[in-house]
Amino acid sequence: MAQIDSVDLIVLVVFLVGITAYFTKGTYWAVPKDPYAGSYANGHGAKAQKSRNILEKIEETGKDCVVFYGSQTGTAEDYANRLAKEGSSRFGLKTMVADLEEYDYENLDTFPEDKVAMFVLATYGEGEPTDNAVEFYEFIINENVSFTNGASVEEKPLSNLKFVAFGLGNNTYEHYNSMVRRVNAALVKLGATRIGAAGEGDDGAGTMEEDFLSWKEPMWAELTEKMGLEEREAVYEPTFSVGERDDLSAESDEVYLGEPNKNHLEGNQKGPYNSHNPFIAPILESRELFTVPDRNCLHMEISLDGSNLTYQTGDHVAVWPTNAGKEVDRFINVLGLSDKRDRVISVKALDPTARVPFPTPTTYDAVVRYHMEICGPVSRQFIASLAPFAPNEKAKAEMAKLGSDKDYFQEKIAANYMNIAQVLESVDRTSKWSAVPFSLMIEGINKIQPRYYSISSSSLVQKNKLSITAVVEEIRIPGAETVVKGVTTNYLLALKQKQHGDPNPDPHGLTYAITGPRNKYDGIHVPIHVRHSNFKLPSDPSKPIIMVGPGSGVAPFRGFVQERAAQVQAGEKVGKTLLFYGCRRRNEDFLYQDEWETYKSTLGSSFALSTAFSREDPSGKKIYVQDRLKEHASEINDLLQNHKANFYVCGDAANMAREVNVVLAQIIAEGRGIDLEKAEAIVKGMRSSGQYQEDVWS
């Protein structure tokens, strides 16, 4: 047999490798990548292979302005996008928008002095940073913060940094706009130069939008002067291209019809489940809690089996909503898209720093139904941006007036809670607004956000399923044709109706695609994830607790009491457990009335329920939970002062929670013989230490 020399062997091996590579191309290598195989596709929210160096990103893309945002509900992100858009179109700035959680900040001390950073920061809960801003916030306020060049705080390491700041807050919370205030103070302390005032928007007063608009004009004027900018006529420059696809149909496997990522598209959802990746959870049980025909409050039991999701008593569940079919139809019709609602489109970012807010290819219908907050409030600035695309001169003039006249906008639009499609219909009911670029709608309308609900069950009692308690929302405006419907609660009501045998649920005249994209939610499922909360029972069950939760604010306290009852059954000693609950009438909306009796039989004298029914007094006098607190003043003061009880409030922030805070200070002042100012300081100290906890909303 002939010998094979080394050269022949090498040639043979190379030949075999080449043949193997040729026949495995596209299978084991050179596999075409789905554009959402990273953060969208896998649903982890991870930004694979992406540099966390913001200065590198600015240099690579030639930007001179970066707008950072810390956002929980999407509003701060929307304002950041609007600032970036305006900076580019009006002043020629090369802008980019940046999610705070995607970058590191040790190198801010080398931020170029000819560039500017903007910070749009929402305050969440009791003065906390939003989830995506936690790392940045903890870094920048750290007393021993350390930067690349090693300069100490006293050496002003951020002296090169020019910045702009706007905060989003709610004056019904004690720590109003604390995020922007603390970050602003920290940056200035570190030597940074702020341009313009640190703006503050107030959602509690309902002036957030106008606060933003009135803040940004003087800010732009000062920035123009400091950076030598020149204002020009703003012309719409799209951030995204929208291309219709003739090679694909809505039935094509690779087309997203509302699926949030690639795993869901392929029908095999995978964890971890979070704010980027929902778990499609079975609804095990749903029932109506009210006994009147014109109001609804839902109780739902949602399974966590197979998800690896966990929760602790007091946490929140996020429900991912779907827009109502009636509003989807209205939006698509007014834009003249009815004939091609199922047409496949590909949306691409025209700027390397921009990110398409949903996976594509998709359809017009899927984008509007599953991804856009089409029922949300409308801004004057957005109305003005649509004026050039009006179908006629009369409509154009009306849109321009709405966009520029604050009082006129308030009277016609804001006071009637109109959404964008309703606005366009009201301006011109006969014409289609087909000249409006769909890219402008993607840019100008917020991405639809999950809605958060207090979990109303105990993880100790039912760790593999959670409960929610939700009042179905409806706002009737006196003298107006429109009735504002809660997007998510009506979606949940439709699911409840379907589960109870209605083949075509139509809550309040609304219909929903409740079986989801490609029927993936069929069998009564809802997309969810769990968000952890600081609203927690004391670790020692023998510690007393005082709970104030009128209406659906009782939800987390059902979980608290459920847990304490289970602890008693397990032989543990539990402390005094007081619940102050209020509603209109005991025979209409007394939530979980029978359950409280069951818990009372288990907990005995350690549990007491005090009720306030605001519409039952024959004289018309309204009784609220605050009144019941006063009646139990001596016991409350004793539990707080001598037994270090925890005090909890859940519900309406604007009125109830604020008044409870006032009443508690009065109780302490009278019970301890001290002046009111000192009592208020004690209450403030309770908040700071975690003895006083709130889970409130406005």
XYZ file of C-alpha atoms in Angstrom:
698
model
C 0.000 0.000 0.000
C 1.341 3.413 -0.981
C 2.435 5.754 1.809
C 0.724 9.226 2.081
C 3.322 11.889 2.712
C 2.640 14.869 4.995
C 1.902 17.322 2.167
C -0.718 15.032 0.655
C -2.257 14.558 4.064
C -2.559 18.303 4.638
C -4.135 18.810 1.203
C -6.607 16.002 1.873
C -7.599 17.419 5.268
C -8.096 20.907 3.830
C -10.202 19.439 1.018
C -12.404 17.512 3.476
C -12.841 20.579 5.720
C -13.873 22.633 2.688
C -16.427 20.054 1.584
C -17.853 19.822 5.117
C -18.070 23.602 5.419
C -19.847 23.895 2.077
C -22.574 21.399 2.979
C -23.082 22.698 6.530
C -23.310 26.368 5.604
C -26.549 27.802 6.993
C -26.963 24.906 9.390
C -23.960 25.053 11.709
C -22.330 28.268 10.555
C -23.274 31.423 8.618
C -26.773 31.005 10.039
C -28.888 34.085 9.207
C -29.592 35.950 12.439
C -33.054 37.134 13.425
C -32.771 40.859 14.211
C -34.443 40.168 17.570
C -32.273 37.242 18.578
C -30.818 39.425 21.337
C -32.870 41.421 23.783
C -36.253 41.036 22.085
C -35.823 37.500 20.854
C -34.664 35.828 24.004
C -36.704 38.061 26.205
C -34.029 38.545 28.824
C -33.622 42.244 28.290
C -29.881 41.682 27.922
C -28.062 43.826 25.413
C -25.781 41.161 23.963
C -22.294 42.160 22.843
C -23.101 45.846 23.313
C -20.501 48.201 24.724
C -21.432 49.824 28.024
C -19.073 52.724 27.342
C -21.241 55.741 26.532
C -18.257 57.804 25.390
C -17.319 55.158 22.842
C -20.887 55.164 21.564
C -20.925 58.963 21.264
C -17.589 58.948 19.426
C -18.538 56.101 17.074
C -21.830 57.685 16.068
C -20.712 61.320 15.995
C -23.220 62.502 18.597
C -22.954 65.715 20.577
C -26.002 65.286 22.828
C -27.084 62.198 24.765
C -30.486 62.111 26.475
C -30.540 59.614 29.351
C -33.850 58.466 30.792
C -35.039 56.719 33.935
C -38.582 55.568 33.241
C -41.091 53.213 34.870
C -44.256 53.730 32.830
C -42.758 55.046 29.580
C -43.493 58.757 30.071
C -39.906 59.752 30.885
C -38.706 57.731 27.905
C -41.232 59.564 25.720
C -39.999 62.961 26.960
C -36.404 61.891 26.322
C -37.277 60.949 22.751
C -39.074 64.246 22.248
C -36.098 66.234 23.522
C -33.749 64.320 21.231
C -36.068 64.809 18.260
C -36.464 68.522 18.908
C -32.757 69.031 19.472
C -32.077 67.480 16.094
C -34.832 69.118 14.041
C -34.761 72.625 15.596
C -31.125 73.079 16.531
C -29.142 70.648 14.408
C -27.829 68.722 17.401
C -26.687 65.170 16.721
C -28.705 63.474 19.449
C -29.137 59.996 20.858
C -31.419 58.564 23.540
C -29.916 56.244 26.147
C -31.486 53.891 28.674
C -29.630 54.477 31.959
C -29.302 50.762 32.691
C -27.381 50.095 29.479
C -24.227 52.070 30.333
C -21.524 52.478 32.980
C -20.690 55.877 34.441
C -17.163 55.702 35.836
C -15.908 57.612 32.785
C -18.265 60.586 33.061
C -15.246 62.563 34.253
C -13.898 62.392 30.695
C -17.176 63.509 29.083
C -16.235 65.966 26.295
C -16.848 69.577 27.281
C -18.231 70.432 23.831
C -21.104 67.971 24.276
C -24.127 67.908 26.571
C -25.885 65.231 28.618
C -29.589 65.431 29.404
C -31.241 63.512 32.235
C -34.999 62.852 32.192
C -35.746 61.126 35.489
C -38.997 59.830 36.927
C -39.391 59.291 40.656
C -41.026 55.971 41.485
C -42.934 55.051 44.641
C -41.647 56.632 47.817
C -38.776 58.629 46.353
C -37.148 55.640 44.664
C -35.380 55.489 41.300
C -37.116 53.685 38.481
C -36.015 50.101 37.887
C -33.725 51.042 34.985
C -32.077 53.888 36.936
C -31.166 52.094 40.173
C -27.489 51.397 39.337
C -26.852 54.912 38.005
C -28.559 56.505 41.001
C -26.656 54.451 43.573
C -23.404 55.203 41.763
C -23.824 58.964 41.388
C -25.040 59.716 44.940
C -22.402 57.534 46.601
C -20.285 59.649 48.962
C -17.211 57.721 47.820
C -17.990 57.738 44.103
C -14.909 56.948 42.030
C -14.245 57.974 38.428
C -11.702 56.929 35.803
C -9.089 59.572 36.578
C -9.290 59.032 40.325
C -10.170 62.611 41.311
C -11.878 63.031 44.680
C -15.261 64.673 45.165
C -13.488 67.792 46.437
C -11.510 67.981 43.181
C -14.725 68.295 41.164
C -14.197 65.361 38.777
C -17.172 66.279 36.552
C -16.086 69.848 35.799
C -16.181 69.108 32.062
C -19.785 67.849 32.119
C -22.578 70.123 30.944
C -26.014 68.728 31.723
C -29.730 69.390 31.523
C -32.247 67.855 33.961
C -36.012 67.317 34.039
C -37.908 65.283 36.609
C -41.282 63.574 36.582
C -43.016 63.348 39.931
C -46.291 63.484 41.818
C -46.904 66.014 44.580
C -49.220 63.627 46.417
C -46.143 61.648 47.445
C -43.907 62.860 50.241
C -40.702 62.560 48.223
C -41.895 64.654 45.297
C -39.443 64.578 42.381
C -36.688 63.408 44.719
C -34.876 61.559 41.919
C -34.116 64.632 39.809
C -33.407 66.731 42.900
C -30.875 64.286 44.323
C -29.179 63.558 40.996
C -28.990 67.276 40.205
C -27.447 67.985 43.615
C -24.950 65.143 43.205
C -23.849 66.250 39.724
C -23.412 69.870 40.823
C -21.478 68.741 43.912
C -19.167 66.791 41.601
C -18.478 69.930 39.562
C -20.881 69.516 36.639
C -22.526 72.603 35.121
C -26.288 72.561 34.748
C -27.787 74.434 31.806
C -31.208 75.884 32.527
C -33.303 75.120 35.579
C -33.787 71.572 36.810
C -37.347 71.151 35.599
C -40.051 69.357 37.555
C -43.299 67.946 36.138
C -46.213 67.242 38.469
C -48.505 64.357 37.602
C -50.414 64.845 40.844
C -51.591 68.306 39.780
C -52.287 67.075 36.256
C -49.782 69.572 34.841
C -46.975 67.243 33.765
C -47.215 68.055 30.057
C -47.485 71.812 30.493
C -44.678 71.766 33.084
C -42.483 70.051 30.490
C -43.401 72.451 27.690
C -42.878 75.567 29.813
C -39.529 74.245 31.098
C -37.973 73.273 27.789
C -38.228 76.623 25.969
C -35.980 78.626 28.354
C -33.729 75.547 28.578
C -33.282 75.522 24.791
C -32.604 79.283 24.837
C -29.807 78.904 27.398
C -28.395 75.811 25.690
C -28.358 77.668 22.366
C -26.344 80.462 23.948
C -23.926 78.218 25.836
C -23.235 75.849 22.928
C -23.453 78.325 20.052
C -26.427 76.615 18.416
C -28.606 78.110 15.714
C -32.337 77.539 15.607
C -33.852 76.560 12.290
C -37.323 75.727 11.055
C -38.191 72.292 12.372
C -38.856 69.802 9.589
C -39.956 66.239 10.231
C -37.035 63.842 9.933
C -38.086 60.216 10.467
C -36.243 58.094 12.984
C -37.595 54.904 11.423
C -38.266 53.679 7.920
C -41.485 51.733 7.363
C -41.400 49.458 4.344
C -44.285 47.336 3.107
C -43.323 43.768 2.261
C -44.752 42.124 -0.847
C -42.748 38.960 -0.203
C -44.500 38.188 3.098
C -48.071 37.787 4.317
C -49.617 37.842 7.766
C -49.625 34.035 7.650
C -45.833 33.843 7.169
C -44.108 32.108 10.078
C -41.504 34.843 10.527
C -44.052 37.666 10.818
C -44.736 38.922 14.355
C -48.468 39.335 14.962
C -48.106 40.714 18.487
C -45.623 38.229 19.959
C -43.140 40.136 22.149
C -40.051 38.178 21.060
C -38.749 35.267 18.989
C -39.368 32.569 21.583
C -43.029 33.541 21.740
C -43.152 33.726 17.934
C -41.933 30.143 17.726
C -44.437 29.014 20.351
C -41.976 27.996 23.065
C -41.855 30.726 25.678
C -38.830 30.609 27.962
C -37.813 32.389 31.142
C -36.626 34.302 32.905
C -39.874 36.262 32.733
C -39.587 39.974 33.362
C -40.466 43.407 31.983
C -39.017 42.386 28.600
C -40.525 38.918 28.446
C -44.000 38.033 29.799
C -45.208 34.660 30.983
C -48.451 33.633 29.275
C -50.223 32.566 32.456
C -53.440 30.538 32.782
C -56.283 32.252 34.630
C -57.518 29.526 36.969
C -60.497 31.371 38.391
C -62.257 34.709 37.958
C -65.261 36.175 39.708
C -67.137 39.413 40.258
C -66.829 40.977 43.713
C -69.390 43.808 43.409
C -73.125 43.127 43.577
C -74.323 46.091 41.476
C -74.813 45.976 37.676
C -73.089 49.256 36.781
C -69.730 48.692 38.492
C -67.236 45.838 38.375
C -64.429 44.592 40.590
C -62.622 41.442 39.550
C -60.924 38.752 41.586
C -58.624 36.517 39.563
C -56.405 33.560 40.422
C -53.443 33.283 38.051
C -51.230 30.194 37.837
C -47.424 30.437 37.984
C -46.860 26.721 37.351
C -43.968 26.030 35.016
C -42.705 29.614 35.002
C -40.178 29.645 37.869
C -41.760 32.976 38.807
C -41.828 33.644 42.530
C -43.395 36.380 44.604
C -43.466 37.549 48.172
C -46.583 38.753 49.935
C -46.949 42.459 49.090
C -45.377 42.269 45.609
C -46.977 43.483 42.365
C -48.060 41.612 39.267
C -47.742 43.308 35.881
C -50.445 42.607 33.322
C -49.537 43.185 29.660
C -52.632 44.708 28.039
C -54.105 44.531 24.563
C -55.864 47.538 23.034
C -59.615 47.307 22.549
C -60.717 46.376 19.038
C -62.984 49.438 18.848
C -60.020 51.774 19.395
C -57.738 49.784 17.090
C -60.361 50.096 14.342
C -60.781 53.821 14.987
C -57.026 54.450 14.787
C -56.486 52.384 11.639
C -59.541 53.868 9.931
C -58.681 57.518 10.622
C -55.210 56.995 9.115
C -56.703 55.405 6.014
C -55.094 52.023 6.703
C -58.239 49.869 6.819
C -57.562 48.181 3.489
C -54.039 47.213 4.454
C -54.234 46.645 8.192
C -52.855 43.107 7.702
C -50.145 44.232 5.281
C -46.684 43.127 6.439
C -44.219 45.920 7.220
C -40.570 46.039 8.218
C -39.553 48.890 10.490
C -35.887 49.842 10.630
C -33.991 52.466 12.610
C -32.401 55.152 10.433
C -30.035 56.133 13.247
C -27.644 53.553 14.707
C -28.503 54.668 18.251
C -32.285 54.348 17.806
C -34.155 51.163 18.591
C -37.379 49.935 17.049
C -39.790 49.493 19.999
C -41.234 46.175 18.772
C -40.071 43.167 16.749
C -40.487 43.168 12.970
C -41.535 42.154 10.344
C -45.061 42.700 11.601
C -48.370 44.196 10.448
C -50.036 47.577 10.918
C -52.770 45.879 12.953
C -50.317 44.081 15.254
C -48.368 47.277 15.972
C -51.504 49.240 16.839
C -53.181 46.431 18.809
C -50.250 45.171 20.891
C -47.511 47.804 20.957
C -48.847 51.389 20.865
C -50.512 53.286 23.731
C -53.257 54.507 21.380
C -55.693 55.230 24.229
C -53.258 57.382 26.187
C -53.400 61.161 26.675
C -52.244 63.385 23.820
C -49.625 66.122 24.075
C -49.847 69.564 22.466
C -46.385 69.043 21.033
C -47.486 65.882 19.219
C -50.613 67.598 17.877
C -48.427 70.375 16.469
C -46.135 67.824 14.790
C -49.128 66.320 12.949
C -50.404 69.664 11.597
C -48.275 69.653 8.394
C -49.830 66.314 7.412
C -53.470 67.380 7.827
C -55.793 66.457 4.942
C -56.747 70.090 4.182
C -55.937 73.670 5.152
C -58.843 73.972 7.596
C -57.725 70.892 9.505
C -54.125 72.093 9.382
C -55.083 75.434 10.941
C -57.109 73.720 13.659
C -54.229 71.375 14.534
C -51.808 74.304 14.639
C -54.136 76.170 17.010
C -54.533 73.133 19.265
C -50.777 72.708 19.332
C -50.005 76.329 20.188
C -52.916 77.512 22.344
C -52.689 76.004 25.820
C -56.187 77.021 26.949
C -57.844 75.957 23.699
C -56.121 72.574 23.882
C -57.242 72.131 27.486
C -60.871 72.947 26.632
C -61.143 70.829 23.483
C -58.820 67.877 24.085
C -57.412 67.453 27.599
C -60.676 68.121 29.465
C -62.401 65.474 27.336
C -59.625 62.874 27.761
C -59.396 62.352 23.994
C -56.950 59.883 22.524
C -55.094 60.679 19.300
C -57.564 58.995 16.924
C -60.462 60.808 18.595
C -58.594 64.098 18.161
C -58.082 63.508 14.452
C -61.743 62.494 14.042
C -62.911 65.612 15.856
C -60.772 67.912 13.696
C -61.985 66.387 10.425
C -64.648 63.675 10.489
C -64.873 63.173 6.731
C -61.259 62.949 5.560
C -58.617 60.307 6.120
C -55.316 61.397 7.604
C -53.432 59.191 5.168
C -50.574 61.676 4.712
C -49.410 61.148 8.301
C -46.257 58.986 8.155
C -46.708 55.800 10.169
C -43.143 56.362 11.407
C -44.325 59.589 13.057
C -47.001 57.637 14.926
C -44.422 55.097 16.112
C -42.181 57.927 17.333
C -44.915 60.069 18.880
C -47.053 57.473 20.669
C -45.662 55.717 23.714
C -45.061 52.004 23.718
C -47.915 50.349 25.596
C -46.832 49.564 29.151
C -47.747 46.766 31.567
C -50.143 47.792 34.341
C -49.187 46.909 37.910
C -51.563 45.522 40.530
C -50.960 44.700 44.178
C -50.992 40.937 44.617
C -53.910 40.043 46.902
C -52.691 36.636 48.083
C -50.027 35.242 50.388
C -47.023 33.486 48.888
C -46.890 31.372 52.042
C -50.404 30.086 51.362
C -50.306 29.778 47.567
C -46.796 30.023 46.175
C -47.705 28.659 42.725
C -50.550 31.038 42.033
C -51.299 34.653 42.777
C -54.474 36.693 43.140
C -55.318 40.134 41.833
C -58.165 42.459 42.794
C -58.981 45.105 40.197
C -61.782 47.656 39.862
C -62.783 48.034 36.204
C -62.058 51.649 35.364
C -64.411 54.053 33.642
C -64.385 57.869 33.554
C -67.544 59.685 32.474
C -66.991 63.323 31.476
C -70.028 65.562 32.111
C -71.379 66.920 28.822
C -68.946 64.897 26.699
C -69.728 62.080 24.296
C -66.641 60.092 25.203
C -66.401 57.686 28.123
C -62.848 56.766 29.043
C -62.410 53.037 29.606
C -59.532 51.464 31.490
C -57.432 49.617 28.897
C -56.273 46.734 31.066
C -59.171 46.304 33.483
C -61.685 46.041 30.635
C -59.369 43.525 28.955
C -59.431 41.497 32.181
C -63.220 41.832 32.335
C -63.462 40.408 28.800
C -61.310 37.449 29.897
C -63.576 36.898 32.898
C -66.679 36.990 30.697
C -65.102 34.506 28.284
C -64.203 32.177 31.146
C -67.807 32.277 32.321
C -69.194 31.150 28.989
C -69.695 34.296 26.919
C -68.494 33.336 23.407
C -68.152 36.987 22.329
C -67.325 39.114 25.368
C -68.061 42.791 24.799
C -67.444 44.706 28.052
C -68.771 48.258 27.823
C -68.969 48.019 24.040
C -65.335 46.974 23.694
C -63.955 43.825 22.114
C -60.506 42.329 22.555
C -58.328 39.820 20.728
C -58.357 37.758 23.911
C -56.938 34.627 22.292
C -53.803 36.603 21.472
C -51.563 36.474 18.420
C -52.090 33.202 16.517
C -54.447 32.081 19.337
C -51.481 31.660 21.701
C -53.507 32.964 24.672
C -56.435 30.638 24.011
C -57.777 28.758 27.007
C -58.023 32.008 29.052
C -54.420 33.156 29.443
C -52.934 36.552 30.212
C -49.338 37.832 29.771
C -47.759 38.774 33.109
C -44.542 39.252 35.043
C -43.873 39.888 38.737
C -42.263 43.010 40.178
C -40.884 42.877 43.678
C -41.934 45.533 46.177
C -40.713 46.940 49.478
C -44.266 46.799 50.840
C -43.760 43.889 53.217
C -44.975 42.304 56.422
C -42.520 42.470 59.333
C -40.179 39.470 59.449
C -41.359 38.817 63.021
C -45.035 37.729 62.841
C -45.574 38.681 66.490
C -45.096 42.343 65.605
C -48.415 44.246 65.420
C -49.573 45.741 62.124
C -52.109 48.474 61.312
C -53.477 48.458 57.759
C -55.522 51.155 56.013
C -56.957 50.063 52.665
C -60.295 51.355 51.366
C -61.753 49.973 48.126
C -59.355 47.883 46.068
C -56.590 49.251 48.304
C -57.437 46.298 50.533
C -55.824 43.945 47.975
C -52.373 43.505 49.573
C -53.945 43.340 53.035
C -55.988 40.326 52.012
C -52.585 38.701 51.411
C -51.230 39.985 54.731
C -54.195 38.653 56.729
C -54.240 35.401 54.766
C -50.588 34.905 55.700
C -51.092 35.637 59.372
C -54.003 33.190 59.516
C -51.752 30.507 58.017
C -49.044 31.312 60.567
C -51.528 30.855 63.428
C -52.598 27.506 61.962
C -48.924 26.531 61.869
C -48.639 27.246 65.603
C -46.909 30.633 65.395
C -47.784 33.601 67.549
C -48.970 36.633 65.584
C -49.271 40.197 66.758
C -52.311 42.436 66.742
C -53.602 42.789 63.178
C -55.862 45.816 62.631
C -57.521 46.471 59.264
C -59.358 49.704 58.431
C -61.476 49.178 55.325
C -63.917 51.465 53.549
C -66.361 51.301 50.640
C -69.722 52.798 49.615
C -72.238 50.281 50.956
C -71.883 46.901 52.637
C -74.387 45.286 50.265
C -72.742 46.629 47.086
C -68.960 46.742 47.220
C -67.759 45.246 50.511
C -64.785 43.254 49.184
C -64.128 39.796 50.659
C -66.795 40.250 53.336
C -67.169 36.521 54.012
C -63.417 35.917 54.023
C -62.804 38.406 56.841
C -65.169 36.379 59.015
C -63.216 33.207 58.227
C -59.900 34.884 59.066
C -61.433 36.252 62.268
C -62.367 32.735 63.378
C -58.751 31.639 62.853
C -56.954 34.686 64.242
C -59.318 35.311 67.152
C -58.755 38.450 69.178
C -55.522 39.281 67.341
C -57.547 40.391 64.298
C -59.933 43.341 64.196
C -61.721 44.833 61.189
C -63.041 48.389 61.295
C -65.328 49.365 58.401
C -66.382 52.725 56.998
C -69.354 52.819 54.597
C -69.428 56.242 52.994
C -72.956 56.135 51.462
C -75.006 54.413 54.186
C -75.711 57.204 56.689
C -79.376 58.316 56.307
C -78.356 61.926 56.951
C -75.982 61.888 54.003
C -72.893 62.197 56.178
C -69.966 60.342 54.629
C -67.793 58.164 56.837
C -64.235 57.369 55.701
C -61.357 55.286 57.035
C -59.780 58.455 58.442
C -62.808 58.811 60.747
C -62.402 55.239 61.983
C -58.724 55.881 62.699
C -59.706 58.754 64.991
C -62.160 56.490 66.824
C -59.327 54.020 67.526
C -56.757 56.723 68.298
C -55.750 55.423 71.725
C -55.136 51.860 70.534
C -53.250 53.023 67.438
C -50.959 55.289 69.424
C -50.283 52.543 71.975
C -49.421 49.989 69.282
C -47.088 52.434 67.532
C -45.386 53.816 70.634
C -45.159 50.819 72.925
C -45.203 47.851 70.532
C -43.490 49.380 67.468
C -46.328 48.336 65.160
C -45.919 48.734 61.423
C -48.371 51.113 59.746
C -49.491 50.445 56.143
C -51.570 52.455 53.675
C -52.742 51.295 50.249
C -54.998 53.116 47.792
C -55.602 56.622 46.517
C -52.580 58.888 46.939
C -54.215 62.211 46.122
C -56.817 62.268 48.897
C -57.068 59.237 51.188
C -53.369 58.590 51.781
C -52.609 62.252 52.353
C -55.464 62.613 54.842
C -54.459 59.430 56.670
C -50.983 60.920 57.085
C -52.506 64.078 58.598
C -54.809 62.129 60.921
C -51.988 59.910 62.133
C -49.930 62.959 63.116
C -52.951 64.309 65.028
C -53.396 60.968 66.819
C -49.731 60.944 67.891
C -49.827 64.591 69.002
C -52.915 64.090 71.165
C -51.875 60.675 72.477
C -48.406 61.789 73.542
C -49.175 65.335 74.586
C -46.851 66.943 72.056
C -47.360 69.675 69.472
C -48.422 68.806 65.939
C -45.108 69.801 64.370
C -43.229 67.313 66.538
C -45.814 64.615 65.761
C -45.393 65.252 62.024
C -41.639 64.776 62.464
C -42.315 61.425 64.179
C -44.487 60.309 61.251
C -41.745 61.375 58.849
C -39.253 59.340 60.862
C -41.570 56.329 60.688
C -41.557 56.634 56.913
C -37.789 56.859 56.754
C -37.327 53.793 58.962
C -39.900 51.686 57.115
C -42.330 51.592 60.025
C -44.811 53.549 57.863
C -45.205 52.039 54.372
C -47.365 53.076 51.434
C -48.496 51.365 48.245
C -50.485 54.169 46.644
C -51.460 55.469 43.236
C -53.007 58.617 41.792
